[in-house]
Amino acid sequence: MSCAAIGIIGKAPQPGRSKTRLATAIGATAASELSACFLRDVAAAIEAVPEALGRRGYGVYAPAGAEDIMRQLLPAEFGLLLQVGDDLGHVLIGAARALLDAEHDCVLLVNGDSPTLPPRFLVRAIEALREPGDRMVLGPASDGGYYLIGLKQAHQQLFTRIAWGTETVARSTCDRAAEIGLATTLLPEWYDVDDIETLGWLQEELAGASARFRAGGFAPASRAFLKAGPQISP
């Protein structure tokens, strides 16, 4: 049976080391706790993908030595893969190669900062990758990056000449795919929670008040944390 690898790219939540931009607004401890909620919620989105489709979740984490933290956050059946490389491009191509070498028929790499990632996007990505021919699936993020990249083969070109952290990342990745003749399937836009503005977007969505992001995942961990804690305003 075919089995897709779905890897969550993220840092192990540790105060002062994770979600640093958000920490400047809400404090290092709250930011770390919220980051843990995000990882739990993305893992829940992966588990919501029907098992009959064939999938296994992974935590693609940093830093080394944080395995116990990740084990406590992720479902027991998830694998762990240490991030390798000195920039995001190296991390992504390394993870894609490692997971494809583990005899998965395709790999999805998803951002660990999208707690309401709709499981249907993951299903759509896997179904697209199982169509005939080599291809890429890309989920563009609201900031110009992407929240998901899906591949059948680890194409190094997709991760080179990319200005990581800028609003051109998704566009440049599509350009690299076009240069090598790789068919591209685009998913709907979604968002990462990286700062106080996007945390406000999450609060609006969870309250059912977002005009931009609808029918997202339930995000039970983030929902419970934000409900229990003090109101955080952008």
Short mmCIF file of C-alpha atoms in Angstrom, two decimals:
data_model
loop_
_atom_site.label_atom_id
_atom_site.label_comp_id
_atom_site.label_asym_id
_atom_site.label_seq_id
_atom_site.Cartn_x
_atom_site.Cartn_y
_atom_site.Cartn_z
CA MET A 1 0.00 0.00 0.00
CA SER A 2 1.25 3.49 -0.85
CA CYS A 3 2.11 5.65 2.15
CA ALA A 4 2.66 9.42 2.08
CA ALA A 5 5.05 10.97 4.58
CA ILE A 6 3.74 14.16 6.16
CA GLY A 7 6.49 16.01 8.00
CA ILE A 8 5.87 18.92 10.35
CA ILE A 9 8.74 21.41 10.13
CA GLY A 10 9.25 23.09 13.49
CA LYS A 11 11.45 23.87 16.45
CA ALA A 12 10.89 22.16 19.76
CA PRO A 13 9.04 24.69 21.94
CA GLN A 14 11.44 26.22 24.45
CA PRO A 15 11.04 29.66 26.08
CA GLY A 16 13.33 32.16 24.44
CA ARG A 17 14.14 29.84 21.53
CA SER A 18 10.84 29.46 19.70
CA LYS A 19 8.33 31.95 18.29
CA THR A 20 10.67 34.83 19.14
CA ARG A 21 8.73 37.45 17.17
CA LEU A 22 5.54 36.51 18.94
CA ALA A 23 7.38 36.42 22.26
CA THR A 24 8.16 40.13 22.03
CA ALA A 25 4.41 40.76 22.26
CA ILE A 26 3.11 38.04 24.59
CA GLY A 27 6.20 36.87 26.50
CA ALA A 28 8.60 33.98 25.97
CA THR A 29 6.71 31.46 28.11
CA ALA A 30 3.32 32.10 26.50
CA ALA A 31 4.88 32.02 23.03
CA SER A 32 6.54 28.68 23.76
CA GLU A 33 3.31 27.21 25.12
CA LEU A 34 1.40 28.44 22.10
CA SER A 35 4.03 26.95 19.79
CA ALA A 36 3.47 23.58 21.49
CA CYS A 37 -0.26 23.96 20.84
CA PHE A 38 0.41 24.67 17.17
CA LEU A 39 2.45 21.48 16.80
CA ARG A 40 -0.26 19.44 18.48
CA ASP A 41 -2.91 20.93 16.22
CA VAL A 42 -0.97 20.33 12.99
CA ALA A 43 -0.41 16.74 14.14
CA ALA A 44 -4.17 16.45 14.70
CA ALA A 45 -4.76 17.67 11.13
CA ILE A 46 -2.46 14.91 9.87
CA GLU A 47 -4.28 12.31 11.95
CA ALA A 48 -7.57 13.52 10.45
CA VAL A 49 -6.38 12.37 7.00
CA PRO A 50 -8.11 9.00 6.46
CA GLU A 51 -5.78 6.11 7.17
CA ALA A 52 -7.13 4.37 4.08
CA LEU A 53 -5.38 7.02 1.99
CA GLY A 54 -2.02 5.86 3.33
CA ARG A 55 -0.07 8.37 5.41
CA ARG A 56 2.36 8.64 8.31
CA GLY A 57 3.23 11.74 10.28
CA TYR A 58 6.71 12.90 11.25
CA GLY A 59 8.13 15.65 13.39
CA VAL A 60 11.04 17.27 11.52
CA TYR A 61 12.55 19.07 14.47
CA ALA A 62 15.41 21.09 15.88
CA PRO A 63 17.54 21.36 17.95
CA ALA A 64 19.31 18.07 18.55
CA GLY A 65 18.58 16.77 22.02
CA ALA A 66 14.93 17.88 21.96
CA GLU A 67 13.55 14.43 21.16
CA ASP A 68 11.81 14.07 24.52
CA ILE A 69 9.98 17.36 24.04
CA MET A 70 8.75 16.33 20.61
CA ARG A 71 7.74 12.87 21.81
CA GLN A 72 5.51 14.45 24.45
CA LEU A 73 3.81 16.68 21.87
CA LEU A 74 3.28 14.33 18.94
CA PRO A 75 1.24 11.14 18.64
CA ALA A 76 3.13 7.97 19.52
CA GLU A 77 2.98 6.64 15.96
CA PHE A 78 4.73 9.71 14.51
CA GLY A 79 8.35 9.34 13.48
CA LEU A 80 11.03 11.88 14.37
CA LEU A 81 13.59 13.33 11.97
CA LEU A 82 16.27 15.79 13.06
CA GLN A 83 16.60 18.86 10.83
CA VAL A 84 19.90 19.01 8.96
CA GLY A 85 21.31 22.13 7.30
CA ASP A 86 22.10 25.75 7.96
CA ASP A 87 19.09 27.35 6.25
CA LEU A 88 15.50 26.48 5.45
CA GLY A 89 16.34 25.27 1.95
CA HIS A 90 18.81 22.72 3.31
CA VAL A 91 16.32 21.61 5.97
CA LEU A 92 13.57 21.07 3.40
CA ILE A 93 15.59 19.22 0.78
CA GLY A 94 17.21 17.09 3.49
CA ALA A 95 13.84 16.14 4.94
CA ALA A 96 12.37 15.41 1.51
CA ARG A 97 15.26 13.12 0.62
CA ALA A 98 15.23 11.29 3.94
CA LEU A 99 11.49 10.64 3.90
CA LEU A 100 11.40 9.55 0.27
CA ASP A 101 14.36 7.25 0.94
CA ALA A 102 12.25 5.70 3.69
CA GLU A 103 10.10 4.20 0.90
CA HIS A 104 7.23 6.66 1.02
CA ASP A 105 5.65 7.24 -2.37
CA CYS A 106 5.43 11.00 -1.77
CA VAL A 107 6.26 13.56 0.88
CA LEU A 108 4.43 16.60 2.22
CA LEU A 109 6.37 19.09 4.33
CA VAL A 110 4.11 21.39 6.32
CA ASN A 111 4.75 24.41 8.51
CA GLY A 112 4.33 23.80 12.23
CA ASP A 113 2.86 27.30 12.67
CA SER A 114 -0.49 26.74 10.93
CA PRO A 115 -2.73 25.33 13.69
CA THR A 116 -5.97 25.51 11.68
CA LEU A 117 -4.47 23.84 8.60
CA PRO A 118 -7.49 22.13 6.99
CA PRO A 119 -7.03 18.35 6.73
CA ARG A 120 -8.76 18.48 3.35
CA PHE A 121 -5.74 20.36 1.97
CA LEU A 122 -3.52 17.44 2.97
CA VAL A 123 -5.91 14.99 1.33
CA ARG A 124 -5.98 17.08 -1.84
CA ALA A 125 -2.18 17.24 -1.89
CA ILE A 126 -1.76 13.47 -1.54
CA GLU A 127 -4.35 12.80 -4.22
CA ALA A 128 -2.61 15.23 -6.60
CA LEU A 129 0.78 13.63 -6.00
CA ARG A 130 -0.63 10.21 -6.82
CA GLU A 131 -1.71 11.32 -10.26
CA PRO A 132 0.52 10.08 -13.12
CA GLY A 133 3.74 11.98 -13.78
CA ASP A 134 6.14 13.90 -11.61
CA ARG A 135 4.75 17.04 -9.97
CA MET A 136 4.90 19.49 -7.10
CA VAL A 137 2.06 20.58 -4.83
CA LEU A 138 2.41 23.99 -3.20
CA GLY A 139 0.27 25.66 -0.54
CA PRO A 140 0.91 29.42 -0.75
CA ALA A 141 0.91 31.32 2.53
CA SER A 142 -0.49 34.80 3.08
CA ASP A 143 2.99 36.23 3.64
CA GLY A 144 4.31 35.11 0.25
CA GLY A 145 5.91 31.92 1.54
CA TYR A 146 4.29 28.51 1.59
CA TYR A 147 2.74 26.39 4.32
CA LEU A 148 3.09 23.12 2.38
CA ILE A 149 5.26 21.65 -0.34
CA GLY A 150 4.58 18.18 -1.69
CA LEU A 151 6.88 16.14 -3.91
CA LYS A 152 7.37 12.73 -5.50
CA GLN A 153 11.08 13.32 -6.01
CA ALA A 154 13.54 15.50 -4.11
CA HIS A 155 14.29 18.23 -6.65
CA GLN A 156 17.22 20.28 -5.37
CA GLN A 157 16.39 23.11 -7.79
CA LEU A 158 13.21 23.95 -5.88
CA PHE A 159 15.25 25.01 -2.87
CA THR A 160 18.01 27.00 -4.52
CA ARG A 161 18.05 30.71 -5.42
CA ILE A 162 15.19 31.29 -2.96
CA ALA A 163 15.21 34.40 -0.76
CA TRP A 164 13.89 32.65 2.35
CA GLY A 165 11.80 34.76 4.68
CA THR A 166 10.60 37.11 1.96
CA GLU A 167 7.31 37.57 0.13
CA THR A 168 8.80 36.05 -3.04
CA VAL A 169 9.32 32.50 -1.74
CA ALA A 170 6.23 30.83 -3.22
CA ARG A 171 6.55 32.67 -6.52
CA SER A 172 10.24 31.82 -6.85
CA THR A 173 9.53 28.17 -6.04
CA CYS A 174 6.95 28.03 -8.82
CA ASP A 175 9.51 29.64 -11.14
CA ARG A 176 12.07 26.94 -10.26
CA ALA A 177 9.46 24.25 -10.96
CA ALA A 178 8.66 25.79 -14.36
CA GLU A 179 12.37 25.89 -15.22
CA ILE A 180 12.69 22.13 -14.80
CA GLY A 181 9.33 21.32 -16.38
CA LEU A 182 7.71 20.17 -13.16
CA ALA A 183 3.92 20.30 -13.14
CA THR A 184 2.53 22.32 -10.21
CA THR A 185 -0.73 21.98 -8.30
CA LEU A 186 -1.61 24.98 -6.13
CA LEU A 187 -3.67 24.62 -2.97
CA PRO A 188 -5.77 27.44 -1.52
CA GLU A 189 -3.97 30.17 0.42
CA TRP A 190 -3.60 29.72 4.18
CA TYR A 191 -1.51 31.40 6.88
CA ASP A 192 1.21 30.90 9.48
CA VAL A 193 1.00 32.42 12.95
CA ASP A 194 4.33 34.20 13.43
CA ASP A 195 3.55 37.52 15.10
CA ILE A 196 0.86 39.45 16.92
CA GLU A 197 -0.99 40.34 13.71
CA THR A 198 -1.36 36.75 12.56
CA LEU A 199 -2.24 35.68 16.11
CA GLY A 200 -5.13 38.09 15.75
CA TRP A 201 -6.11 36.31 12.53
CA LEU A 202 -6.15 33.02 14.43
CA GLN A 203 -8.35 34.47 17.15
CA GLU A 204 -10.77 35.81 14.55
CA GLU A 205 -10.90 32.48 12.75
CA LEU A 206 -11.47 30.49 15.93
CA ALA A 207 -14.29 32.89 16.84
CA GLY A 208 -15.91 32.34 13.44
CA ALA A 209 -15.33 35.98 12.56
CA SER A 210 -12.73 35.66 9.80
CA ALA A 211 -13.84 36.79 6.35
CA ARG A 212 -10.62 35.46 4.81
CA PHE A 213 -10.00 32.02 6.33
CA ARG A 214 -12.95 29.68 6.67
CA ALA A 215 -13.54 25.99 7.35
CA GLY A 216 -10.12 25.46 8.85
CA GLY A 217 -9.12 22.71 11.23
CA PHE A 218 -10.62 22.83 14.72
CA ALA A 219 -7.23 23.46 16.41
CA PRO A 220 -8.30 22.06 19.79
CA ALA A 221 -5.02 22.76 21.63
CA SER A 222 -4.71 26.37 20.45
CA ARG A 223 -8.40 26.97 21.04
CA ALA A 224 -8.18 25.73 24.62
CA PHE A 225 -5.01 27.72 25.36
CA LEU A 226 -6.39 31.00 24.04
CA LYS A 227 -9.70 30.48 25.81
CA ALA A 228 -8.05 29.77 29.15
CA GLY A 229 -5.46 32.53 28.98
CA PRO A 230 -5.80 36.32 29.02
CA GLN A 231 -7.21 37.94 25.92
CA ILE A 232 -4.37 38.78 23.54
CA SER A 233 -5.06 41.68 21.22
CA PRO A 234 -3.03 42.64 18.11
#
